[in-house]
Amino acid sequence: MTVTVATLGFPRIGPRRELKFALEKYWAGKTSRDDLMTAAAGLRTAAWARQHALGADWLPSNDFSLYDHVLDTSVMLGAVPARYGAADGQADLGTYFAMARGTTAADDGCGHAHASQTACEMTKWFDTNYHYMVPELVAEQKLALNAPKIVDEYREARAQGFETRPVLLGPVTWLTLAKGRDVDPFDFLDEVLGLYGVVLGHLAAAGAEWVQIDEPILVLDLDDRQRKALTRAYAKLSRIGVKLMLATYFGGLGDNLGFATALPVAGLHVDLVRAPEQLDAVLARAPKSLLLSLGVIDGRNVWRADLAALLDRLEPIAASRDIVLAPSCSLLHVPVDLALETKLDAEVAQWLSFAVQKVGELAVLKSALNHGRESVADALAASTFAATARAVSTRIHDPEVARRIAAVTPDMAERRSGHATRIAVQAAMLDLPDYPTTTIGSFPQTPEVRHARAEYLRGTMNVAEYNRFLREETERAIRWQEEVGLDMLVHGEFERNDMVQYLGEQLSGFAFTVSGWVQSYGSRCVRPPILYGDVARPRAMTVDWWRYAQGLTDRPVKGMLTGPVTILNWSFVRDDQSREASCRQIALAIRDEVMDLEAAGAQAIQIDEAALREGLPLRRSEWQRYLDWSVACFRLSAAGVGDATQIHTHMCYSEFNDILPSIGAMDTDVISIETARSQMELLEGFARYRYPSAIGPGVYDIHAPRVPSSEEMVALMRLARQHLRPEQLWVNPDCGLKTRKWDEVKPAIEAMVAAARVLRTDVPVPA
Ligand code: GLN
Ligand code: ZN
């Protein structure tokens, strides 16, 4: 029997973020459309050549995208909202980028005045940190095929001698992700299937034998309508004349297993990293005529696999049927090439594997299965050596951390007193006015701040100079906050590059890469920290900057920390222990910092949990378990303080209604949330749930440069007051201000403080 290797998708950004730079130059008007297209084509060719050289048999095409593969699919189908003004089937590159990024009024290019258009909405791709552009549909939407890039890219590869398996986002996943304004997206099912049929027909005519069609929704809880749509879709699409490899990933098929294996497709890809336990059931259900693609190498994380252990499982399977070996999902979600890491500690580096290395691992497995383990004896020995070394390394296993974890008692997650007592003690200590004003933590990371940091990292600015610079920035921020009349101040976070990285760099157990970029959206990339070992906090991380800032003013300055769940969710995490276990270690480290801030005199400490909600598992049935341990970890980090210390948290999103009991269970004294864009709707939920503590509903959207008026903010807060008691309310923006300019921040915060003053003079409305 034959074993082959597929990759499902390769990082698009290029090893050195070439795509980012090509896009940004083009957007800035510094290069032409042709320059951009040439750069993109170069990246595609390089990716094909690389994967081919590494031993991949099934090369993907159309996994490349100039911005986002969901947007590509929407444009392919002609699902282009009318506001972009493209005629049916005529969306061009300008339309594409307008949907991705919006347009400004001046950005017209043909001498006519066009109103500015907002971009399509963007949201997270399943449980990854990749963001896609949400497809939009309206009732009168006319769908029509735009020149499909999938066919062009297939031909392009073929002309270069690469036979590829084009990748297409499946129709039912696309419809599931779509938002209908006045229409149910599924009403478009038949029309969409018609267009998919045409595209597959073009691919067949161009010579494609196989197409990979991604339906990750098969790992979710499906309703009847989705199942019916899938049945209908694959009954139709399997008759076009190309073989379909139906790809599922990000979890197990679970209760959809029987359904998925019965769809009339030629191949099925399953994720055996997230759901190794489904292997036996898949094998039992899948007829021999169904080509199985086994996702055995982790496409979501950076660890090197234990190849010999995988072979133990794969050998009996490969003896009885043809299989394809693949990463669990597209390699889009891991960095490109470990070889570019020049600064990683050598011991940690040998445990890691990025996209390039992962294809190499698959090739080793293939060779061992096709030609015997001896054909790759050295590679297997190296893999076993790394796995064994990692299992016992003292860099990972810290007995002192284990001892502290074992000593955690339930009372450590409990504040000393309940809300009522704490509110009274804190009110007496802090003596804040009604509707106290504050901000979320960061102030503008100006070009000067970024420049100074770069100089410092490059070594052209010494520590003393850098610290002097940061002290000046901080002092200016404190003075300005006093002047503008804010009640609770922040130090401004000028010393922080990133809210996770800044703390991670000071904790043991984290490693940072120099080139480990992963696409977040469009040209934006992130370099997630790698949590490889037990976490401890050798020394205080934020106390000095807090103390300096508090020393400048009589008003309270908040201590500012990132919560354990957010640190976990924005990192590549260990796969040798549960997320929960890693999170608890981080929680203890943050707890140490909280206690040190309190000891230094901080009266209020904010522990941001920006990413708590996005860690929710894909299956509803697993939500509660996640919420329970993540809330427990947050409490462990926060609850050591006395009644007088006010614990704040911040969450920058607004879909709280389904997790309100857990938000309440965090037992904070003040929570600031994003509400400006949803017009306070969600406060209804807080009111219904009888949320006991204080809330700062963000009164303006910091994500746009627009400066809001004081009247708008007063109106929003009056709305908030319909739902919550006045003494529960704080006044603040909806997120940190680091991405804004001081020219925007100053008038906006002035208006916000003025709004709070107006609210204080309002005659209370009798309940
Ligand atoms: N304290 C952080 C800041 O103000 C919070 C950022 C966030 O929630 N994403 O930047
Ligand atoms: Zn935020």
Short mmCIF file of N, CA and C and ligand atoms in Angstrom, two decimals, residues 440 610 650-652 734-736, ligand 2:
data_model
loop_
_atom_site.label_atom_id
_atom_site.label_comp_id
_atom_site.label_asym_id
_atom_site.label_seq_id
_atom_site.Cartn_x
_atom_site.Cartn_y
_atom_site.Cartn_z
N ILE A 440 -7.97 52.49 29.84
CA ILE A 440 -7.77 51.04 29.91
C ILE A 440 -6.31 50.65 30.15
N ALA A 610 -8.27 40.06 28.03
CA ALA A 610 -8.77 40.39 26.70
C ALA A 610 -9.16 39.14 25.91
N HIS A 650 -10.32 43.89 32.31
CA HIS A 650 -10.77 44.49 31.06
C HIS A 650 -10.94 43.39 30.03
N MET A 651 -12.03 43.48 29.28
CA MET A 651 -12.26 42.51 28.20
C MET A 651 -12.69 43.28 26.97
N CYS A 652 -11.98 43.06 25.85
CA CYS A 652 -12.31 43.91 24.71
C CYS A 652 -13.15 43.19 23.67
N ASP A 734 -13.29 52.09 25.21
CA ASP A 734 -13.57 50.66 25.19
C ASP A 734 -12.33 49.77 25.06
N CYS A 735 -11.15 50.37 24.94
CA CYS A 735 -9.93 49.55 24.94
C CYS A 735 -8.74 50.48 25.17
N GLY A 736 -7.55 49.89 25.19
CA GLY A 736 -6.32 50.68 25.36
C GLY A 736 -6.10 51.61 24.18
ZN ZN B 2 -9.31 45.85 25.06
#
